[in-house]
Coordinates of C-alpha atoms in Angstrom, one line a residue:
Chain A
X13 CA 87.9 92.0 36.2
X14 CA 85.2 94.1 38.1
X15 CA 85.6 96.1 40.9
X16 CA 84.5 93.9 43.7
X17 CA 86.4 90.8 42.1
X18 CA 89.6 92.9 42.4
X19 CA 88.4 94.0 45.9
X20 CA 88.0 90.0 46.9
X21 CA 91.2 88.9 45.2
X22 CA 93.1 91.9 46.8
X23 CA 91.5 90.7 50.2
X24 CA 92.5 87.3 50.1
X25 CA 96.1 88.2 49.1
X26 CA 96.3 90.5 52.0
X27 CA 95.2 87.5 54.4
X28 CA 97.5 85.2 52.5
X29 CA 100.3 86.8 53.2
X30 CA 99.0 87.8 56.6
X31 CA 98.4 83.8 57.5
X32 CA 102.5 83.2 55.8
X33 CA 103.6 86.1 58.4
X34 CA 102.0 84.3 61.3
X35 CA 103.2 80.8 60.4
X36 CA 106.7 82.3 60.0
X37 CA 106.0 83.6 63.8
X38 CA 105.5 80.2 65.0
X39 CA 107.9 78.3 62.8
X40 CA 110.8 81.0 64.2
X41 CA 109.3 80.0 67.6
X42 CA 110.1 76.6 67.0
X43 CA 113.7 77.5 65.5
X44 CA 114.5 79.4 68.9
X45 CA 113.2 76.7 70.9
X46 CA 115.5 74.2 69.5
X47 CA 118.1 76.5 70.5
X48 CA 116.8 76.8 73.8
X49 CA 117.3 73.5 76.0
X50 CA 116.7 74.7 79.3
X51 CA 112.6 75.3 78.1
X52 CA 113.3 71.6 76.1
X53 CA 113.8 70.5 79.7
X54 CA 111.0 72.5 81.1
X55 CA 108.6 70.8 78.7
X56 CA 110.0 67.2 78.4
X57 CA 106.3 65.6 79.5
X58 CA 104.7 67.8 77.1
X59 CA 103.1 66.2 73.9
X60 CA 100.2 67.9 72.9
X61 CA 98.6 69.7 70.3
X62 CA 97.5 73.6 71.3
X63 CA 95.2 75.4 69.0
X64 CA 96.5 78.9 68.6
X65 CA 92.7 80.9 67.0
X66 CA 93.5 84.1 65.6
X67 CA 90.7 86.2 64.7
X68 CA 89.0 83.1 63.7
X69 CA 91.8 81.6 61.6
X70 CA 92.8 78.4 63.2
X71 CA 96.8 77.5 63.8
X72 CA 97.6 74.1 65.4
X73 CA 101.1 73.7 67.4
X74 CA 102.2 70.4 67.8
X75 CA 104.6 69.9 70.5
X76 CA 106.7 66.4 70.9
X77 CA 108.8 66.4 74.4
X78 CA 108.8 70.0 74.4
X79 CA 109.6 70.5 71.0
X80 CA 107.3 72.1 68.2
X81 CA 107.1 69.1 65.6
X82 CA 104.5 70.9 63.1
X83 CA 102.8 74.1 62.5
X84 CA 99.9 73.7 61.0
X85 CA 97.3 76.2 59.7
X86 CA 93.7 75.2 60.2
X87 CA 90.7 74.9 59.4
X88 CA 90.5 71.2 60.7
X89 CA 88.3 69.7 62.6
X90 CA 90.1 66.3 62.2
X91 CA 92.9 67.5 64.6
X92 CA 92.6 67.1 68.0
X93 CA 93.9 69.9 70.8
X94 CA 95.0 69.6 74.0
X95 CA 93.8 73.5 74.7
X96 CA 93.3 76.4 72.8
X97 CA 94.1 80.1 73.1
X98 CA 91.6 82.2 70.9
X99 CA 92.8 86.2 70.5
X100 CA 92.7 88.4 67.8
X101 CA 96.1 89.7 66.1
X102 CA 96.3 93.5 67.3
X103 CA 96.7 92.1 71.0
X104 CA 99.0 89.1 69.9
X105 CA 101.0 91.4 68.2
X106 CA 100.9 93.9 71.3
X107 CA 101.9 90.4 73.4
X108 CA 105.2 90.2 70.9
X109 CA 106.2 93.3 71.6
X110 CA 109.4 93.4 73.3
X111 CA 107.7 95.2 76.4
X112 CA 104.6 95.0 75.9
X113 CA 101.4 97.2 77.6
X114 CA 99.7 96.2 80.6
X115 CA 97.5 93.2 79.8
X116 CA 99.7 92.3 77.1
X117 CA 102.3 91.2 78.8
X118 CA 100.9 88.0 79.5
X119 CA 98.7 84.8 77.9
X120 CA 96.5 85.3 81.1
X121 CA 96.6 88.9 81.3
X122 CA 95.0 88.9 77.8
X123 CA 92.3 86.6 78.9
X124 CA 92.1 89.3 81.9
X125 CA 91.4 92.0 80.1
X126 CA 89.3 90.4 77.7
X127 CA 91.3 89.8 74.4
X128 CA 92.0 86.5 74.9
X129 CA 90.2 83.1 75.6
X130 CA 91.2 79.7 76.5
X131 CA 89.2 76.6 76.1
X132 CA 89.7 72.8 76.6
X133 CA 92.2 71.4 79.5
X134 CA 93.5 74.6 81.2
X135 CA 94.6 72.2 83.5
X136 CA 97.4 71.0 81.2
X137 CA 97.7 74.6 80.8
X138 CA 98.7 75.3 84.0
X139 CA 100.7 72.0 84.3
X140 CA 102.7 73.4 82.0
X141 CA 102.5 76.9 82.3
X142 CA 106.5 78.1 82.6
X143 CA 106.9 76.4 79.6
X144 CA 104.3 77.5 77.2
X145 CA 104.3 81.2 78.6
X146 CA 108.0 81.1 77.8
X147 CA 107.5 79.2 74.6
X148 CA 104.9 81.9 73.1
X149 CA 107.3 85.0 74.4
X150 CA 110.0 83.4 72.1
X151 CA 108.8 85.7 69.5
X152 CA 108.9 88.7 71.6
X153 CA 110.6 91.4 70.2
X154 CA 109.8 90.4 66.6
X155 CA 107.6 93.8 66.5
X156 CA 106.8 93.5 62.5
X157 CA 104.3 91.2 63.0
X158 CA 101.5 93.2 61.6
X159 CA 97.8 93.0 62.2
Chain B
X185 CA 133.3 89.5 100.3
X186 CA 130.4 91.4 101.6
X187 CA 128.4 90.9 104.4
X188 CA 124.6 92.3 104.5
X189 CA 123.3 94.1 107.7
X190 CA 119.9 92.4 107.5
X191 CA 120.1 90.0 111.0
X192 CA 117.4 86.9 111.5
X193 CA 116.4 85.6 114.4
X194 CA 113.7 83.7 115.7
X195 CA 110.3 84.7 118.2
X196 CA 107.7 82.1 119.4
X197 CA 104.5 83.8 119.8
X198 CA 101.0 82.0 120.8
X199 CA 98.3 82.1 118.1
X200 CA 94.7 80.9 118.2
X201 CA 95.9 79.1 121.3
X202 CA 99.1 77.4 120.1
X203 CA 102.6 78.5 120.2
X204 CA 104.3 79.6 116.6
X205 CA 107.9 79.8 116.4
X206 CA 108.1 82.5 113.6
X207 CA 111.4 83.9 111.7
X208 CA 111.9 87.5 111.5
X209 CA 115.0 90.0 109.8
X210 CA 115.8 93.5 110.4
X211 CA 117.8 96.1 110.0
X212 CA 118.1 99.6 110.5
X213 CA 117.6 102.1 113.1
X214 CA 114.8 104.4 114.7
X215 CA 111.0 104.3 113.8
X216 CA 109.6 100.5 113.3
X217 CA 108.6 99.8 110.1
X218 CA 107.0 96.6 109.7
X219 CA 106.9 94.7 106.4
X220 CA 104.2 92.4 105.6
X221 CA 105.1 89.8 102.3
X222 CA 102.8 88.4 99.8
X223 CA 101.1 85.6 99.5
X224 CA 103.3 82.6 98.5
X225 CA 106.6 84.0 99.7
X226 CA 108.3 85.2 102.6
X227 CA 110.4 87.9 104.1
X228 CA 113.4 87.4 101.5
X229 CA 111.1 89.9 99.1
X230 CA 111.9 92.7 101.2
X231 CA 115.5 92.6 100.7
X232 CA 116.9 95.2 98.8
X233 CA 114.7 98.1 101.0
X234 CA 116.3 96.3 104.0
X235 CA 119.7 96.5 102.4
X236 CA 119.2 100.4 101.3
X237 CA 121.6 102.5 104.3
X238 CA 120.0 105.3 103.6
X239 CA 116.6 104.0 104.2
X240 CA 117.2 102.1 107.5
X241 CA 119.2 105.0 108.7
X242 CA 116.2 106.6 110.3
X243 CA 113.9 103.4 110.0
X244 CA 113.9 100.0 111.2
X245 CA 112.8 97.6 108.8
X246 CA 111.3 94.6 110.5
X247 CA 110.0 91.6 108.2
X248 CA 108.6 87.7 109.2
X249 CA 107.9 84.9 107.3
X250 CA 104.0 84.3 108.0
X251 CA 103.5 80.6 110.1
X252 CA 104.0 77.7 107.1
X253 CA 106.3 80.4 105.0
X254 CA 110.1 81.0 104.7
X255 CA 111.4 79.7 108.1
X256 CA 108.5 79.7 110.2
X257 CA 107.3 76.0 110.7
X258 CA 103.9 75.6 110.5
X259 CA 101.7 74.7 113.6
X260 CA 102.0 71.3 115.0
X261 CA 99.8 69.0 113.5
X262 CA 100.0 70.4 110.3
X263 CA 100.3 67.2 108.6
X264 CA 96.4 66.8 109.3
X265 CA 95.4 70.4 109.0
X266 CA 94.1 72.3 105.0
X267 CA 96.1 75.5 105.3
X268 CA 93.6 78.0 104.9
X269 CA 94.2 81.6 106.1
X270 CA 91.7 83.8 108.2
X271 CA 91.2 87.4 108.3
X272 CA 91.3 86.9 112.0
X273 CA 94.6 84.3 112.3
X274 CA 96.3 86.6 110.3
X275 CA 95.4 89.7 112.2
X276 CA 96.5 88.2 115.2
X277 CA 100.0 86.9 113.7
X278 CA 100.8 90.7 112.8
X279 CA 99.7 91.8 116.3
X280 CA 101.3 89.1 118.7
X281 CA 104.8 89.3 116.5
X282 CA 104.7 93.7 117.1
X283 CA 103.9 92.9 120.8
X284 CA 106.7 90.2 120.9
X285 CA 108.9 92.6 119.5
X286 CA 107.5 95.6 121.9
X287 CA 106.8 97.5 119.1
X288 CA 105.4 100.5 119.9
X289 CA 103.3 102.3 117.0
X290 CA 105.5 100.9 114.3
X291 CA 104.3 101.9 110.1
X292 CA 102.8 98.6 108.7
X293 CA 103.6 98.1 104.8
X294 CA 102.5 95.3 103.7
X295 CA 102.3 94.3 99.5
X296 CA 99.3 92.1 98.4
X297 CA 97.4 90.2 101.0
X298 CA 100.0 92.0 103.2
X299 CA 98.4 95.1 101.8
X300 CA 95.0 93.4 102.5
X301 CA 95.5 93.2 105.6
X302 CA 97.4 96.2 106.9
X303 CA 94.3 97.8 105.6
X304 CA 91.8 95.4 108.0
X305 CA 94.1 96.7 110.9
X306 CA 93.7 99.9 109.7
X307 CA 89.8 99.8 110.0
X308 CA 90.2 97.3 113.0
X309 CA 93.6 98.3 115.3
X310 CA 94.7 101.5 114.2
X311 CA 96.0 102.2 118.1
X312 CA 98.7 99.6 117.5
X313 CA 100.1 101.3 114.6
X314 CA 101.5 105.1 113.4
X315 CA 100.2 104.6 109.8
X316 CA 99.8 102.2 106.6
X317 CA 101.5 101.6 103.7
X318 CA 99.3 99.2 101.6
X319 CA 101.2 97.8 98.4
X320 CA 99.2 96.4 95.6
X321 CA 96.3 96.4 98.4
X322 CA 92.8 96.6 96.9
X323 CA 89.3 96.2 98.9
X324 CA 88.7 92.4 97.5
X325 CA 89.8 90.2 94.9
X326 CA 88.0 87.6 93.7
X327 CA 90.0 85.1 91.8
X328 CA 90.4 85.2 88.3
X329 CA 91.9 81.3 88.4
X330 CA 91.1 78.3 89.9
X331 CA 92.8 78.3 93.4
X332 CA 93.2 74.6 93.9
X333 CA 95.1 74.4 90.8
X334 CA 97.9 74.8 93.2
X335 CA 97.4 71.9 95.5
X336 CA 97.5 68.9 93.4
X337 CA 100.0 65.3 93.9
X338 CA 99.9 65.5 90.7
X339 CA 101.6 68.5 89.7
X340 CA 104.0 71.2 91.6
X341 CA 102.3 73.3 93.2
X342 CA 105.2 75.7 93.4
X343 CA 105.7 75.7 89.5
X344 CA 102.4 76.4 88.7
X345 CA 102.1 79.1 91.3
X346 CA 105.5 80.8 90.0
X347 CA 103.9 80.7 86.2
X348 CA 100.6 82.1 87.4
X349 CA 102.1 85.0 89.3
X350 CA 104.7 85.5 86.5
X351 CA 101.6 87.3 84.8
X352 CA 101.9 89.9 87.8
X353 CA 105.5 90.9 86.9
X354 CA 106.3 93.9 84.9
X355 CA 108.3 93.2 81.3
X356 CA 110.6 96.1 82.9
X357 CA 111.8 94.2 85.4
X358 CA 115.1 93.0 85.9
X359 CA 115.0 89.6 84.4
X360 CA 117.4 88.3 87.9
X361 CA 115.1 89.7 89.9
X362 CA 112.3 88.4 87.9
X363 CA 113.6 84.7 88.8
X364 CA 114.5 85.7 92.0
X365 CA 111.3 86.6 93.0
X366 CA 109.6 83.6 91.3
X367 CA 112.1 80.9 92.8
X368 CA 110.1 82.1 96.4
X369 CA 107.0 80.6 95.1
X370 CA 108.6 77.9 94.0
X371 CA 109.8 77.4 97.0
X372 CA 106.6 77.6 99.0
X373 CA 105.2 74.7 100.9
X374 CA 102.3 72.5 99.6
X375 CA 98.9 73.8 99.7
X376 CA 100.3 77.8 101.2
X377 CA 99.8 79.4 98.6
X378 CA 96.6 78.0 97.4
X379 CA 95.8 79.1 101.3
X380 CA 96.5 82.3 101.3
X381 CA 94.7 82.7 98.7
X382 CA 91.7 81.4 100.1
X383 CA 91.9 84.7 102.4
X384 CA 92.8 87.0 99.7
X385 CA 90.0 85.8 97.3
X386 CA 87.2 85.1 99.3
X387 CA 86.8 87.1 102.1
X388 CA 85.1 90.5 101.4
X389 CA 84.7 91.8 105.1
X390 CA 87.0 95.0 104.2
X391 CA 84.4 96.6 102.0
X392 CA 82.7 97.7 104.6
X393 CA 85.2 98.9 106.9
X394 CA 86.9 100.8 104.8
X395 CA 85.0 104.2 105.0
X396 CA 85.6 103.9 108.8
X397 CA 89.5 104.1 108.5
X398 CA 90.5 107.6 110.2
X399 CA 93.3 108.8 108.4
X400 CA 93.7 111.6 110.3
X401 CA 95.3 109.6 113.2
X402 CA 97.1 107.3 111.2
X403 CA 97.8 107.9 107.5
X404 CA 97.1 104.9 104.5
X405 CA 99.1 105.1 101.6
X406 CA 98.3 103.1 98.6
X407 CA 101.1 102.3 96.3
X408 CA 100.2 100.2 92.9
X409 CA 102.0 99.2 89.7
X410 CA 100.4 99.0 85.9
X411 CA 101.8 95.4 85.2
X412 CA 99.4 94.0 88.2
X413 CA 96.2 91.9 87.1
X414 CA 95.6 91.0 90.6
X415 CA 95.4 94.1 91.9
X416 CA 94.8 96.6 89.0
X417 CA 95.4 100.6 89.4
X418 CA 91.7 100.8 88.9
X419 CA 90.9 98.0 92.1
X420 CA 93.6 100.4 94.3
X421 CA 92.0 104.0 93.0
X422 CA 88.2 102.4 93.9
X423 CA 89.8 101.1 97.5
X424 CA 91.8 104.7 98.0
X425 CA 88.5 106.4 97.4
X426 CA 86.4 104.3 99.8
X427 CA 89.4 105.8 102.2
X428 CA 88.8 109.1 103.7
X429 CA 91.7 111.0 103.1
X430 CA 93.8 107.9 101.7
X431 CA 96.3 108.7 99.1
X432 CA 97.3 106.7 95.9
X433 CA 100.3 106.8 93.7
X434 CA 100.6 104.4 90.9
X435 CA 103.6 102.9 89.3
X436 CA 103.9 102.7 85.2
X437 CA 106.6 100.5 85.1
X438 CA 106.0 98.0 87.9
X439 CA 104.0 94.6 88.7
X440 CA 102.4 92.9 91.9
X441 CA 105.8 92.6 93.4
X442 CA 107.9 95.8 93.1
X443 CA 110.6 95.8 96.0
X444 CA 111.3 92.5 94.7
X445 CA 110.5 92.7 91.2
X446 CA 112.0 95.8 90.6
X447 CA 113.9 97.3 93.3
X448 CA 115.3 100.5 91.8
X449 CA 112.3 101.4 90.5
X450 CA 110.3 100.9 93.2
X451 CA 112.4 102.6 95.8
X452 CA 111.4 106.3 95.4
X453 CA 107.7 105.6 96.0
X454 CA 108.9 103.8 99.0
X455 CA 110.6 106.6 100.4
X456 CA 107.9 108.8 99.3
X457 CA 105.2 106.9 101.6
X458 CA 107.2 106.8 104.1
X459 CA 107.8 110.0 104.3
X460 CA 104.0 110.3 104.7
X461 CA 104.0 108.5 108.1
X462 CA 103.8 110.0 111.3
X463 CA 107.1 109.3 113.3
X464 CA 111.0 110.7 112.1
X465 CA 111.0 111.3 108.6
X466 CA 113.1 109.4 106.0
X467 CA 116.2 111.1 105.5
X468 CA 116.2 109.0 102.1
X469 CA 116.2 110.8 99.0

């Protein structure tokens, strides 16, 4: 195999297993969140799809009466979303930290300072706001997520 | 069993021509220290400062819950009124309620808009007062959300407010305290704290007035923490320097919120600005 081949294959084994340690993020966000029935209860009217964008690579939450039914990883542009939160994975993995820097601390502080975006209904985003802020920090702590 | 020292009682005071029956606690002896809360809430953030014996052994904290906050009802006729906050109203709330008290020269600390606003009586009344503490205070804020969000029949207002200002709050805070101080915006009234914001965000007349602050008669102190989007260390440093003479001290471990947020934390840069003011130093260490 030449060079660059090896190069390209190495790449896309690195982003592989990148994209299986974010998935394993969100599906052990959905494993805490069964076990957490006070944020069920927060987020009993919420049934919507959230597109989590990181760094491009598209990751669609599904939430069913506040619980996560499916994690799915994107592209798709048959899926609809409810709202998305676009970042990159250096400040989501900041956000995970257990205490986190200024900015990082929060879904709107990393729109603040300019490492995160949200598009579509931010309005259901707000509705729900306790919830999904809580929801997201599930993972906090979980510091070996890598960039 | 304990009791706390802190004593409410009530005051009615006339504002913009109507009387305002407005709540107020205290406790502690010798110079007035006023405390001004943030938007949202009420008088219950400054609790544990009011609670501290050595603090309010030489100072008498005084807080009041703002007209439509805490306690205080809000005007009659409120049922027909949009609850927005003035510059003005709320300079006259802070000075009828230190005359109602007879108040003579008391410090003003005030955290957020309270900070706002101790600063526009700095520029604009500093007779009435010995100096200012100004907590998470900052020139002008425009806002980074959409402030009707938090006026809808459709939604509670107080959630949403709670999860917005949850950004403000430092991940080193106690997470009791953390609740605690949310549960006061959750509380809040329909439509305040979308009104008090409507002050904080939109009116910019303290720009200019700043530079005309003399703290030479009475000193301005601005305290900030790291963990505050709203008012960022770099909004309070560009406010401080617009202050002649005003000094800054900023907090790595705290949010928009800190005597409530964080109470420990916070306290020494309490007892640090107050030892700043004119008047009988805090025997607080």
């Amino acid at each position: 195999m030449a060079p660059v081949q090896l190069i390209v294959a190495a790449m896309v084994q690195l982003t592989n297993a990148w994209e299986a340690r974010v998935i394993d993020t969100f599906k052990q966000i959905q494993t805490r969140l069964e076990a957490t029935p006070h944020l069920q209860r927060l987020g009993r009217l919420f049934s919507e799809t959230v597109l989590i964008e990181i760094d491009g690579t598209e990751f669609y939450l599904s939430f069913e009466k506040g619980r996560i039914v499916s994690v799915v990883e994107g592209p798709s542009r048959k899926t609809p979303w409810r709202f998305a939160l676009r970042t990159d994975a250096e400040a989501l993995q900041k956000f995970w930290q257990a205490r986190p820097e200024p900015g990082f601390h929060d879904v709107f502080g990393l729109v603040k300072i300019g490492r995160g975006r949200i598009d579509g209904d931010i309005l259901s985003l707000v509705k729900n706001l306790l919830f999904f802020k809580d929801v997201l920090g599930l993972a906090r702590g979980k510091e070996e997520f890598a960039a | 069993m304990s009791i706390e020292p802190i004593t409410g009682r009530y005051l009615t005071v006339t504002i913009e021509g109507a009387a305002r029956r407005i709540y107020f606690e205290e406790a502690g002896q010798g110079r007035p220290v006023v405390c001004l809360h943030t938007a949202g809430a009420d008088t219950r953030q400054w609790r544990h400062l009011m609670n501290d014996a050595e603090i309010t052994e030489s100072n008498r904290l005084i807080a009041f819950d703002m007209p439509w906050h805490g306690k205080s009802l809000p005007p009659e006729g409120f049922e027909t009124q949009e609850y927005l906050l003035t510059t003005e109203a709320y300079i006259e709330t802070v000075l009828a309620v230190i005359e109602g008290l007879g108040l003579d020269r008391p410090v003003l600390a005030g955290c957020s808009m309270g900070g706002r606003i101790a600063l526009q009586l700095a520029a604009l009344h500093p007779d009435r007062f010995s100096g200012f503490i100004a907590i998470e205070a900052s020139d002008f804020q425009p806002a980074w959300y959409d402030i009707d969000w938090f006026h809808r029949p459709d939604a509670h207002g107080g959630e949403m407010g709670a999860a917005l200002v949850s950004a403000n709050i430092s991940p080193y805070a106690p997470n009791a305290e953390r609740w605690n101080t949310l549960w006061m915006f959750m509380q809040s009234g329909p439509g305040v704290f979308r009104g008090d914001l409507s002050f904080y965000t939109k009116d910019d007349s303290l720009i200019p007035r700043l530079p005309t602050i003399d703290t030479g008669a009475t000193p301005v102190h601005i305290i900030v923490g790291a963990y505050d989007l709203t008012c960022t260390p770099d909004d309070a440093e560009r406010t401080a320097k617009a202050i002649p003479g005003a000094t800054l001290a900023v907090m790595d471990e705290l949010g928009h919120f800190p005597m409530s947020e964080h109470p420990e934390v916070f306290r020494p840069f309490f007892v640090d600005a107050l030892e700043k003011m004119p008047g009988t130093a805090a025997k607080a260490a």
